[in-house]
Coordinates of C-alpha atoms and ligand atoms in Angstrom, one line a residue:
M1081 CA 0.0 0.0 0.0
V1082 CA 1.2 3.5 -0.8
T1083 CA 2.4 5.5 2.2
V1084 CA 1.4 9.0 3.2
E1085 CA 4.9 10.2 2.5
E1086 CA 4.9 8.8 -1.0
L1087 CA 1.5 10.5 -1.7
T1088 CA 2.8 13.8 -0.3
T1089 CA 5.8 13.8 -2.5
F1090 CA 3.8 12.7 -5.5
C1091 CA 1.2 15.4 -5.0
K1092 CA 3.9 18.1 -4.8
K1093 CA 5.7 16.8 -7.9
K1094 CA 2.6 16.6 -10.0
G1095 CA 0.9 19.9 -8.9
L1096 CA -1.9 18.4 -6.8
V1097 CA -1.1 19.7 -3.3
F1098 CA 1.6 21.9 -1.8
A1099 CA 2.4 22.7 1.8
N1100 CA 1.0 26.2 2.5
S1101 CA 3.5 29.1 2.3
E1102 CA 6.4 26.6 1.7
I1103 CA 8.8 29.4 0.8
Y1104 CA 8.5 30.6 4.4
G1105 CA 9.0 27.2 5.9
G1106 CA 5.3 26.2 5.8
I1107 CA 2.6 26.3 8.6
A1108 CA 1.4 23.0 10.1
G1109 CA -2.1 21.9 9.2
F1110 CA -2.5 24.2 6.1
F1111 CA -2.2 23.0 2.5
D1112 CA -2.8 24.6 -0.9
Y1113 CA -4.2 22.8 -3.9
G1114 CA -2.2 23.2 -7.1
P1115 CA -3.4 23.3 -10.8
I1116 CA -4.2 19.6 -11.0
G1117 CA -5.4 19.2 -7.4
V1118 CA -7.9 22.0 -7.6
E1119 CA -9.5 20.3 -10.6
L1120 CA -9.8 17.0 -8.7
K1121 CA -11.1 18.7 -5.6
N1122 CA -13.7 20.7 -7.6
N1123 CA -14.8 17.5 -9.4
I1124 CA -15.3 15.7 -6.0
K1125 CA -17.4 18.6 -4.8
K1126 CA -19.3 18.7 -8.1
E1127 CA -20.1 15.0 -8.0
W1128 CA -21.2 15.3 -4.4
W1129 CA -23.5 18.2 -5.1
T1130 CA -25.0 16.5 -8.2
Y1131 CA -25.7 13.2 -6.3
H1132 CA -26.9 14.7 -3.0
V1133 CA -28.7 17.9 -4.2
Q1134 CA -29.4 18.2 -7.9
Q1135 CA -30.5 14.6 -8.4
R1136 CA -32.8 14.6 -5.4
Q1137 CA -36.1 16.3 -5.0
D1138 CA -35.9 16.4 -1.2
V1139 CA -32.5 18.2 -0.6
V1140 CA -31.8 21.9 -1.2
G1141 CA -28.5 23.7 -0.8
I1142 CA -27.2 26.8 0.9
D1143 CA -23.8 28.6 1.0
G1144 CA -23.5 30.2 4.5
S1145 CA -20.8 32.6 5.6
I1146 CA -17.7 31.5 7.5
I1147 CA -18.2 34.0 10.3
A1148 CA -21.6 33.9 12.0
H1149 CA -23.1 35.7 15.0
P1150 CA -21.1 34.3 18.1
T1151 CA -24.4 33.1 19.7
V1152 CA -24.7 30.5 17.0
W1153 CA -21.6 28.8 18.5
I1154 CA -22.8 29.3 22.1
A1155 CA -26.1 27.7 21.2
S1156 CA -24.5 24.8 19.4
G1157 CA -22.3 24.1 22.4
H1158 CA -19.0 24.8 20.6
V1159 CA -17.9 27.7 22.6
N1160 CA -18.1 25.7 25.9
G1161 CA -17.5 22.2 24.7
F1162 CA -15.7 21.9 21.4
S1163 CA -12.4 20.7 22.8
D1164 CA -9.8 17.9 22.6
V1165 CA -7.6 16.8 25.5
L1166 CA -4.2 18.4 25.4
V1167 CA -1.2 17.1 27.3
S1168 CA 2.3 18.6 27.3
C1169 CA 5.8 17.4 28.1
T1170 CA 7.1 18.7 31.4
K1171 CA 10.6 19.2 29.9
C1172 CA 10.5 20.0 26.2
N1173 CA 6.9 21.4 26.2
E1174 CA 6.0 19.3 23.2
R1175 CA 2.1 19.2 22.9
F1176 CA 0.1 16.1 22.1
R1177 CA -3.6 15.4 21.5
A1178 CA -3.9 13.0 24.4
D1179 CA -6.3 10.4 22.9
V1180 CA -4.2 10.1 19.8
L1181 CA -1.0 9.7 21.9
I1182 CA -2.7 6.9 23.9
E1183 CA -3.8 5.2 20.7
D1184 CA -0.3 5.4 19.2
L1185 CA 1.5 4.2 22.3
L1186 CA -0.9 1.5 23.5
N1187 CA -2.6 0.6 20.2
I1188 CA -6.1 0.8 21.7
S1189 CA -9.1 3.0 20.7
A1190 CA -9.1 6.1 23.0
S1191 CA -11.9 8.2 21.4
S1192 CA -14.3 7.5 24.3
L1193 CA -12.0 8.3 27.2
T1194 CA -12.9 11.2 29.5
L1195 CA -10.4 13.7 30.7
S1196 CA -10.0 11.9 34.0
D1197 CA -9.6 8.5 32.2
I1198 CA -6.8 10.0 30.2
N1199 CA -5.0 11.4 33.2
E1200 CA -5.4 7.9 34.8
F1201 CA -4.0 6.2 31.8
I1202 CA -1.0 8.5 31.6
R1203 CA -0.3 7.9 35.3
T1204 CA -0.9 4.1 35.5
K1205 CA 0.7 3.3 32.1
N1206 CA 3.6 5.7 32.8
L1207 CA 3.3 7.3 29.4
K1208 CA 6.2 9.5 28.4
C1209 CA 6.8 12.3 25.8
T1210 CA 7.6 10.6 22.5
K1211 CA 10.1 13.3 21.6
C1212 CA 12.4 13.5 24.7
K1213 CA 11.0 10.6 26.9
S1214 CA 10.4 13.0 29.8
P1215 CA 7.2 12.7 32.0
L1216 CA 4.0 14.3 30.7
G1217 CA 2.1 17.0 32.7
E1218 CA -1.6 17.0 33.7
A1219 CA -4.0 16.8 30.7
S1220 CA -6.6 19.5 30.1
A1221 CA -9.4 20.4 27.7
F1222 CA -8.3 22.6 24.7
N1223 CA -10.9 24.5 22.7
L1224 CA -10.4 24.0 18.9
M1225 CA -12.2 27.2 17.8
F1226 CA -10.2 29.8 16.0
Q1227 CA -11.2 33.2 17.5
T1228 CA -11.1 36.6 15.7
F1229 CA -12.5 40.1 16.1
V1230 CA -15.2 41.7 13.9
G1231 CA -14.8 45.4 13.4
P1232 CA -12.2 47.9 14.5
K1233 CA -12.7 47.4 18.3
Q1234 CA -10.8 44.4 19.6
D1235 CA -12.6 43.8 22.9
K1236 CA -14.7 40.9 24.1
D1237 CA -17.9 42.2 22.5
A1238 CA -16.2 42.0 19.1
I1239 CA -15.1 38.3 19.4
A1240 CA -16.3 36.0 16.6
Y1241 CA -15.2 32.5 15.5
L1242 CA -14.2 30.9 12.2
R1243 CA -16.8 28.2 11.9
P1244 CA -15.6 24.7 13.0
E1245 CA -18.3 23.0 10.9
T1246 CA -20.7 24.0 8.2
A1247 CA -23.7 22.3 9.9
Q1248 CA -24.9 25.1 12.3
L1249 CA -25.6 27.4 9.3
M1250 CA -28.2 24.9 8.2
F1251 CA -29.9 25.1 11.6
A1252 CA -29.7 28.9 11.9
N1253 CA -31.2 29.3 8.4
F1254 CA -33.6 26.4 8.8
K1255 CA -36.9 28.4 8.9
L1256 CA -35.9 30.7 6.0
V1257 CA -34.8 27.8 3.9
A1258 CA -37.9 25.7 4.6
E1259 CA -40.2 28.6 3.8
T1260 CA -38.5 30.0 0.7
A1261 CA -37.9 26.6 -0.9
R1262 CA -41.3 25.4 0.2
C1263 CA -39.8 22.3 1.7
K1264 CA -42.1 19.5 2.9
L1265 CA -40.8 17.0 5.5
P1266 CA -38.8 14.8 5.1
F1267 CA -36.2 17.1 3.5
G1268 CA -32.5 17.9 3.8
I1269 CA -30.3 21.1 3.6
A1270 CA -26.9 20.6 2.1
Q1271 CA -23.8 22.7 2.2
I1272 CA -20.2 22.6 1.0
G1273 CA -17.7 24.9 2.6
K1274 CA -14.6 25.7 4.6
A1275 CA -14.3 24.8 8.3
F1276 CA -11.5 25.7 10.7
R1277 CA -10.2 23.8 13.8
N1278 CA -7.1 24.6 15.7
E1279 CA -6.1 20.9 15.9
I1280 CA -3.5 20.1 18.5
S1281 CA -1.5 17.8 16.2
P1282 CA -2.4 18.1 12.6
R1283 CA -0.9 15.2 10.7
N1284 CA -1.2 12.5 8.0
F1285 CA -1.2 15.0 5.2
L1286 CA -4.8 16.0 4.3
F1287 CA -6.4 13.8 7.0
R1288 CA -6.1 16.2 9.9
M1289 CA -5.8 19.8 8.8
R1290 CA -6.5 23.1 10.6
E1291 CA -8.3 24.6 7.6
F1292 CA -10.4 22.1 5.6
E1293 CA -13.6 21.7 3.7
Q1294 CA -16.8 19.8 4.6
M1295 CA -19.7 18.5 2.5
E1296 CA -22.7 18.2 4.9
I1297 CA -26.4 17.5 5.0
E1298 CA -28.9 18.0 7.8
Y1299 CA -31.8 15.7 7.0
F1300 CA -35.0 16.6 8.8
I1301 CA -38.0 14.4 9.5
H1302 CA -41.3 14.6 11.3
P1303 CA -40.6 13.8 15.0
D1304 CA -43.3 11.1 15.0
K1305 CA -42.1 9.4 11.8
H1306 CA -38.8 7.9 12.7
D1307 CA -39.8 4.5 11.3
E1308 CA -41.2 5.8 8.0
C1309 CA -38.4 6.0 5.5
P1310 CA -39.9 5.9 2.0
F1311 CA -36.6 5.2 0.4
I1312 CA -35.5 2.2 2.4
K1313 CA -36.8 -0.3 -0.2
H1314 CA -34.2 0.9 -2.6
V1315 CA -31.3 -0.1 -0.4
L1316 CA -32.4 -3.3 1.4
E1317 CA -30.2 -5.6 -0.6
Y1318 CA -27.2 -3.2 -0.5
E1319 CA -24.2 -4.7 1.3
L1320 CA -22.0 -3.0 3.9
L1321 CA -19.1 -4.1 6.0
I1322 CA -20.5 -3.4 9.5
L1323 CA -18.6 -3.0 12.8
S1324 CA -21.3 -2.7 15.4
S1325 CA -20.7 -1.4 19.0
E1326 CA -21.3 -4.9 20.3
S1327 CA -18.5 -6.3 18.0
Q1328 CA -16.1 -3.7 19.3
I1329 CA -16.9 -4.5 22.9
K1330 CA -16.5 -8.3 22.2
G1331 CA -13.4 -7.6 20.0
T1332 CA -14.8 -9.3 16.9
S1333 CA -14.2 -8.0 13.4
A1334 CA -16.5 -6.3 10.9
T1335 CA -19.1 -8.4 9.1
K1336 CA -20.5 -8.1 5.6
M1337 CA -24.3 -7.7 5.8
T1338 CA -27.2 -6.4 3.8
I1339 CA -29.2 -3.5 5.1
A1340 CA -32.2 -5.8 5.4
A1341 CA -30.2 -8.1 7.7
A1342 CA -28.8 -5.2 9.7
L1343 CA -32.3 -3.9 10.4
E1344 CA -33.8 -7.3 11.1
N1345 CA -31.0 -8.0 13.7
N1346 CA -31.5 -4.6 15.2
I1347 CA -27.8 -3.7 14.5
I1348 CA -28.9 -0.5 12.7
Q1349 CA -32.0 0.6 14.5
S1350 CA -33.5 3.3 12.4
P1351 CA -34.4 2.7 8.7
W1352 CA -33.5 6.3 8.1
H1353 CA -30.0 5.8 9.4
A1354 CA -29.6 2.6 7.4
Y1355 CA -30.8 4.4 4.3
W1356 CA -28.2 7.2 4.7
L1357 CA -25.4 4.8 5.5
A1358 CA -26.0 2.9 2.2
T1359 CA -26.5 6.1 0.2
E1360 CA -23.2 7.6 1.4
H1361 CA -21.3 4.3 1.0
N1362 CA -22.6 4.0 -2.5
W1363 CA -21.4 7.5 -3.5
F1364 CA -17.8 6.5 -2.8
V1365 CA -18.2 3.1 -4.5
K1366 CA -19.8 4.6 -7.6
L1367 CA -16.7 6.9 -7.9
G1368 CA -14.3 4.0 -7.9
C1369 CA -13.7 3.1 -4.2
N1370 CA -13.3 -0.6 -3.6
P1371 CA -16.2 -1.6 -1.1
E1372 CA -13.7 -3.8 0.8
H1373 CA -11.9 -0.6 1.8
I1374 CA -14.9 1.1 3.5
R1375 CA -16.7 0.0 6.6
V1376 CA -19.4 1.5 8.7
R1377 CA -18.6 1.6 12.5
Q1378 CA -21.1 2.3 15.2
H1379 CA -20.0 4.6 18.0
V1380 CA -19.8 2.9 21.4
T1381 CA -22.0 4.5 24.1
E1382 CA -19.1 6.6 25.7
E1383 CA -18.1 7.9 22.3
K1384 CA -21.5 9.4 21.4
A1385 CA -22.2 13.1 21.8
H1386 CA -24.7 13.5 24.7
Y1387 CA -27.5 14.6 22.3
A1388 CA -26.8 12.0 19.6
K1389 CA -29.2 9.0 19.7
D1390 CA -27.0 6.9 17.5
T1391 CA -23.9 7.7 15.5
W1392 CA -22.1 5.7 12.8
D1393 CA -18.9 6.6 11.0
L1394 CA -18.0 5.6 7.5
E1395 CA -14.4 4.5 7.8
Y1396 CA -11.7 4.1 5.1
E1397 CA -8.7 1.9 5.3
F1398 CA -6.1 4.7 4.9
P1399 CA -2.4 3.9 4.7
F1400 CA -2.3 4.7 8.5
G1401 CA -5.2 2.4 9.4
W1402 CA -9.0 2.5 9.5
K1403 CA -10.1 6.1 10.2
E1404 CA -13.1 8.3 10.0
L1405 CA -14.1 9.5 6.6
Q1406 CA -17.6 10.6 7.4
G1407 CA -19.7 10.9 10.5
I1408 CA -23.5 10.2 10.3
A1409 CA -25.2 11.2 13.6
D1410 CA -28.9 11.0 14.5
R1411 CA -29.1 14.4 16.3
S1412 CA -32.8 14.4 17.2
D1413 CA -34.1 18.0 17.7
Y1414 CA -31.1 19.1 19.8
D1415 CA -29.8 21.8 17.5
L1416 CA -33.1 23.3 16.5
Q1417 CA -34.2 23.4 20.2
Q1418 CA -30.9 25.1 21.1
H1419 CA -31.4 27.8 18.5
I1420 CA -35.0 28.3 19.5
K1421 CA -33.9 28.7 23.1
N1422 CA -31.0 31.1 22.4
S1423 CA -32.6 33.2 19.7
G1424 CA -36.1 33.3 21.1
K1425 CA -37.4 32.7 17.6
D1426 CA -40.0 30.1 16.5
L1427 CA -38.3 27.6 14.3
S1428 CA -41.1 25.1 14.2
L1429 CA -43.1 24.0 11.2
Y1430 CA -46.8 23.7 10.9
D1431 CA -48.1 20.1 10.5
E1432 CA -51.0 20.1 8.1
E1433 CA -52.2 16.6 9.3
T1434 CA -52.3 17.3 13.0
K1435 CA -52.8 21.1 12.7
K1436 CA -50.0 21.4 15.3
K1437 CA -46.6 23.0 15.3
I1438 CA -43.7 20.6 15.3
V1439 CA -39.9 20.8 15.7
P1440 CA -38.4 18.4 13.1
H1441 CA -35.7 15.9 14.1
V1442 CA -32.4 15.5 12.3
V1443 CA -32.4 11.8 11.7
A1444 CA -29.0 11.8 9.9
E1445 CA -26.2 14.3 9.4
P1446 CA -23.9 12.9 6.8
S1447 CA -20.8 15.0 7.2
T1448 CA -17.8 14.3 4.9
G1449 CA -14.4 16.1 4.8
V1450 CA -13.6 17.1 1.2
D1451 CA -9.9 16.7 1.8
R1452 CA -10.4 13.2 3.4
A1453 CA -12.4 12.2 0.3
F1454 CA -9.6 13.6 -1.9
L1455 CA -7.1 11.5 0.1
L1456 CA -9.3 8.4 -0.3
F1457 CA -9.7 8.8 -4.1
L1458 CA -5.9 9.4 -4.4
C1459 CA -5.1 6.2 -2.4
E1460 CA -7.6 4.2 -4.5
A1461 CA -6.2 5.6 -7.8
Y1462 CA -2.5 5.6 -7.1
L1463 CA -0.7 2.6 -8.7
Y1464 CA 2.9 2.2 -9.4
S1465 CA 3.1 0.2 -12.7
K1466 CA 6.2 -2.0 -12.9
E1467 CA 5.9 -2.4 -16.7
R1468 CA 5.6 1.4 -17.3
D1469 CA 8.0 2.3 -14.4
Y1470 CA 5.9 5.2 -13.3
V1471 CA 2.7 6.0 -11.3
V1472 CA -0.6 5.6 -13.1
L1473 CA -3.4 7.6 -11.4
R1474 CA -6.4 5.4 -12.2
L1475 CA -9.1 8.0 -11.2
H1476 CA -12.7 7.5 -12.2
P1477 CA -13.3 9.5 -15.4
A1478 CA -15.8 11.8 -13.6
L1479 CA -13.0 12.8 -11.1
A1480 CA -10.1 13.0 -13.6
P1481 CA -8.8 16.6 -13.6
V1482 CA -8.2 16.5 -17.4
K1483 CA -10.3 14.1 -19.5
A1484 CA -8.2 13.8 -22.7
A1485 CA -4.7 14.6 -24.0
I1486 CA -4.1 15.4 -27.7
F1487 CA -0.8 14.6 -29.3
P1488 CA 0.4 15.2 -32.8
L1489 CA 2.8 12.3 -33.5
L1490 CA 5.5 14.7 -34.6
S1491 CA 5.6 18.3 -33.3
N1492 CA 7.5 19.7 -36.3
K1493 CA 5.1 18.6 -39.0
E1494 CA 2.6 21.4 -39.6
E1495 CA 0.0 19.1 -41.3
L1496 CA -0.1 17.1 -38.0
T1497 CA 0.0 20.0 -35.6
K1498 CA -2.7 21.9 -37.4
L1499 CA -5.1 19.0 -37.4
A1500 CA -4.2 18.1 -33.8
H1501 CA -4.8 21.6 -32.6
K1502 CA -8.1 21.8 -34.3
I1503 CA -9.2 18.5 -32.6
Y1504 CA -8.0 19.9 -29.3
E1505 CA -10.0 23.1 -29.7
D1506 CA -13.1 21.1 -30.6
I1507 CA -12.7 18.7 -27.6
R1508 CA -12.1 21.6 -25.2
E1509 CA -15.6 22.9 -25.9
D1510 CA -16.9 19.8 -24.1
F1511 CA -14.4 19.0 -21.4
P1512 CA -11.0 19.9 -20.0
A1513 CA -8.2 18.6 -22.4
Q1514 CA -4.5 19.0 -22.7
Y1515 CA -2.4 19.6 -25.9
D1516 CA 1.1 18.2 -25.6
T1517 CA 3.8 18.3 -28.2
S1518 CA 6.9 17.9 -26.1
G1519 CA 9.1 14.7 -26.1
S1520 CA 8.4 11.3 -27.5
V1521 CA 4.8 10.0 -27.5
G1522 CA 5.9 7.5 -24.8
R1523 CA 6.9 10.4 -22.5
R1524 CA 3.6 12.2 -23.3
Y1525 CA 1.7 9.1 -22.3
A1526 CA 3.6 8.9 -19.1
R1527 CA 2.9 12.5 -18.2
A1528 CA -0.8 12.0 -19.0
D1529 CA -1.1 8.7 -17.0
E1530 CA 0.6 10.3 -13.9
I1531 CA -2.1 12.9 -13.6
G1532 CA -4.9 10.5 -14.4
I1533 CA -5.9 11.5 -17.9
P1534 CA -8.2 8.6 -19.0
Y1535 CA -7.7 8.9 -22.8
C1536 CA -4.8 10.0 -25.0
I1537 CA -5.5 10.9 -28.7
T1538 CA -2.7 10.7 -31.2
I1539 CA -2.8 12.3 -34.6
D1540 CA -0.5 10.6 -37.2
F1541 CA 0.0 10.7 -41.0
D1542 CA -2.9 8.2 -41.4
S1543 CA -5.1 10.7 -39.7
I1544 CA -4.7 13.0 -42.7
T1545 CA -5.5 10.4 -45.3
N1546 CA -8.0 8.2 -43.4
K1547 CA -9.5 11.0 -41.2
D1548 CA -9.2 8.9 -38.1
V1549 CA -7.2 9.0 -34.8
T1550 CA -5.9 6.6 -32.2
I1551 CA -7.4 6.7 -28.7
R1552 CA -5.3 5.0 -26.0
D1553 CA -6.9 3.8 -22.7
R1554 CA -4.9 4.9 -19.6
D1555 CA -5.6 1.7 -17.5
T1556 CA -4.9 -1.0 -20.1
A1557 CA -2.8 0.9 -22.7
S1558 CA -5.0 -0.7 -25.4
Q1559 CA -5.6 1.4 -28.5
I1560 CA -8.5 1.9 -30.9
R1561 CA -8.9 3.8 -34.1
V1562 CA -11.9 6.1 -34.3
P1563 CA -13.1 8.4 -37.2
I1564 CA -12.5 12.1 -36.4
K1565 CA -16.2 12.7 -37.1
Q1566 CA -17.2 10.4 -34.2
L1567 CA -14.4 11.4 -31.8
Q1568 CA -16.3 13.7 -29.6
Q1569 CA -19.4 11.4 -29.3
R1570 CA -17.2 8.4 -28.5
L1571 CA -15.2 10.3 -25.9
C1572 CA -18.4 11.4 -24.2
Q1573 CA -19.6 7.8 -24.1
L1574 CA -16.3 6.5 -22.8
L1575 CA -16.1 9.2 -20.1
K1576 CA -19.7 8.4 -19.0
Q1577 CA -18.8 4.7 -19.0
E1578 CA -21.6 4.0 -21.5
I1579 CA -19.5 1.9 -23.8
A1580 CA -16.7 -0.6 -23.4
F1581 CA -13.3 0.8 -24.7
E1582 CA -12.8 -2.0 -27.2
K1583 CA -16.3 -1.4 -28.6
A1584 CA -15.8 2.3 -29.1
G1585 CA -13.6 1.9 -32.3
V1586 CA -11.5 -0.6 -34.2
L1587 CA -9.0 -2.3 -31.9
V1588 CA -5.4 -1.8 -33.1
K1589 CA -3.4 -2.7 -30.0
K1590 CA -4.6 -4.9 -27.1
E1591 CA -2.6 -4.6 -24.0
N1592 CA -3.1 -4.8 -20.3
N1593 CA 0.2 -3.5 -18.9
T1594 CA -0.9 -1.7 -15.8
Q1595 CA -0.8 -4.4 -13.2
H1596 CA -4.2 -4.5 -11.7
N1597 CA -4.7 -5.0 -8.0
S1598 CA -6.9 -7.9 -7.0
D1599 CA -9.0 -5.1 -5.6
D1600 CA -9.5 -3.5 -8.9
P1601 CA -12.2 -0.8 -8.4
T1602 CA -13.8 -1.6 -11.8
S1603 CA -14.6 -5.1 -10.5
N1604 CA -17.0 -3.9 -7.8
T1605 CA -20.6 -4.9 -8.4
Q1606 CA -22.4 -2.5 -6.2
N1607 CA -22.6 0.4 -8.7
Ligands
ATP909 P1 -12.0 13.3 14.1 O1 -12.6 12.3 15.1 O2 -11.2 12.6 13.0 O3 -11.4 14.5 14.7 P2 -14.6 14.4 14.0 O4 -15.5 13.3 14.5 O5 -14.3 15.5 14.9 O6 -13.3 13.8 13.3 P3 -16.7 15.7 12.6 O7 -16.9 16.8 13.5 O8 -17.7 14.6 12.6 O9 -15.3 15.0 12.7 O10 -16.6 16.3 11.1 C1 -17.1 15.7 10.0 C2 -16.1 15.3 9.0 O11 -15.2 16.4 8.7 C3 -15.1 14.2 9.4 O12 -15.7 12.9 9.2 C4 -13.9 14.5 8.5 O13 -14.1 13.9 7.2 C5 -13.9 16.0 8.3 N1 -12.9 16.5 9.3 C6 -13.1 16.8 10.6 N2 -12.0 17.3 11.1 C7 -11.1 17.4 10.1 C8 -9.7 17.9 10.0 N3 -9.1 18.4 11.1 N4 -9.1 17.8 8.8 C9 -9.7 17.3 7.7 N5 -11.0 16.9 7.8 C10 -11.7 16.9 8.9

């Protein structure tokens, strides 16, 4: 499996991700996306928005601001309680996030430990600073909110916060959204945007950052209709790798199970929760993630937020172990009630059936980090090919930053470059393409494969007489010949995966020289 260090180096070399302000030595937990990375990141967000908002009738979007009225964060509980446990070395003053330190040193799950549990662990297990081996001090809570001032006066009345999640804006705007979009329960509000957390120890590249992006939905239902999920029938046969809280307590491993079986056996209790777990899992699988690499894990009782009825995480097997990719909490009416209490405003909806006011419940809050999703798709796509002796980025065509590369066979023959450039201009009207004349065709293939371009188009002397071109497939290196007249249509079909490569033209070279993992994402059957 590729390591995080290899990915970091690769991302820098190929213009995907750079350490922020590198020329000044960088700043921990902040990254910048380069020319190729920004395209991949935008494609991830675009695919998420299409699947979760535009293709559904029951979800609408918003784009809230990063700074909100500070009471939003008092109502949500972040000002008082959004903290991790910090522990420092008594000698070198190195700071650690205590639960992560315990997990690293003792190889146990520490996310459910309280502050006093952590202090007890540090004492009884005699845990030391990993840098200088000196004793650790007393652990304490550390608030992760970034504070700032709004306006010219920098006193306590001007304090504001950079949002630590996008979710609260969906609650604060709930009534306005419901009224203006004429939403009827059940319905969701979605948002993609930046979030900021002053993480104690940012690490593992894009996994734990201090500035990151989230894609979140708050899904609201009628408080008396927890068991009425109209969509559950569509996912009953969908299979998930499930790690229940009971399995974690007993120390048994995750089990593959259909949604129907998980509901029947009361492992997942709410049909709504089951529906959202399958829906979210499917989004990653549709975009090329091997289902064996994602599991759903139920929070054990001590790990759950006090207001959460049930919480499941989607976890991915990152190079540094199984870690959270997405949290899906059942938050009941906690947040809306908090905002009703703190704002004094009526945020209820009128129930036509009972003629009563109701405060909807959030039955699921699927919340995914864009950057963690980026890391996942990178891990899934990254493949060092022994035959080609370079990395082939086997991204799903929908995510590929550039969809096609166009090469004239020889760059000094005007008849070839003229035709190739015309083809490039035509293709660019439909999707991002690259025109490359530099070096041998082999070098140009390599450059294209490394940034995940699914198809390379070569224009040679036969193209002038026969009016056709060669298309080469990134993953197999097979080649077909396609008439120029049909090129755009064929490319569209190939990118949408509507046609098999070998059926899209006349096969001129059949190869399969990218070694395929046994976990080839194209072999998954859950799409
Ligand atoms: P963790 O336990 O890893 O700190 P969390 O449970 O605090 O995560 P949530 O508050 O549920 O995370 O946030 C929802 C999602 O936002 C996470 O599943 C993750 O994908 C993303 N996310 C959270 N914190 C970070 C971070 N520091 N860097 C990158 N992504 C993050």
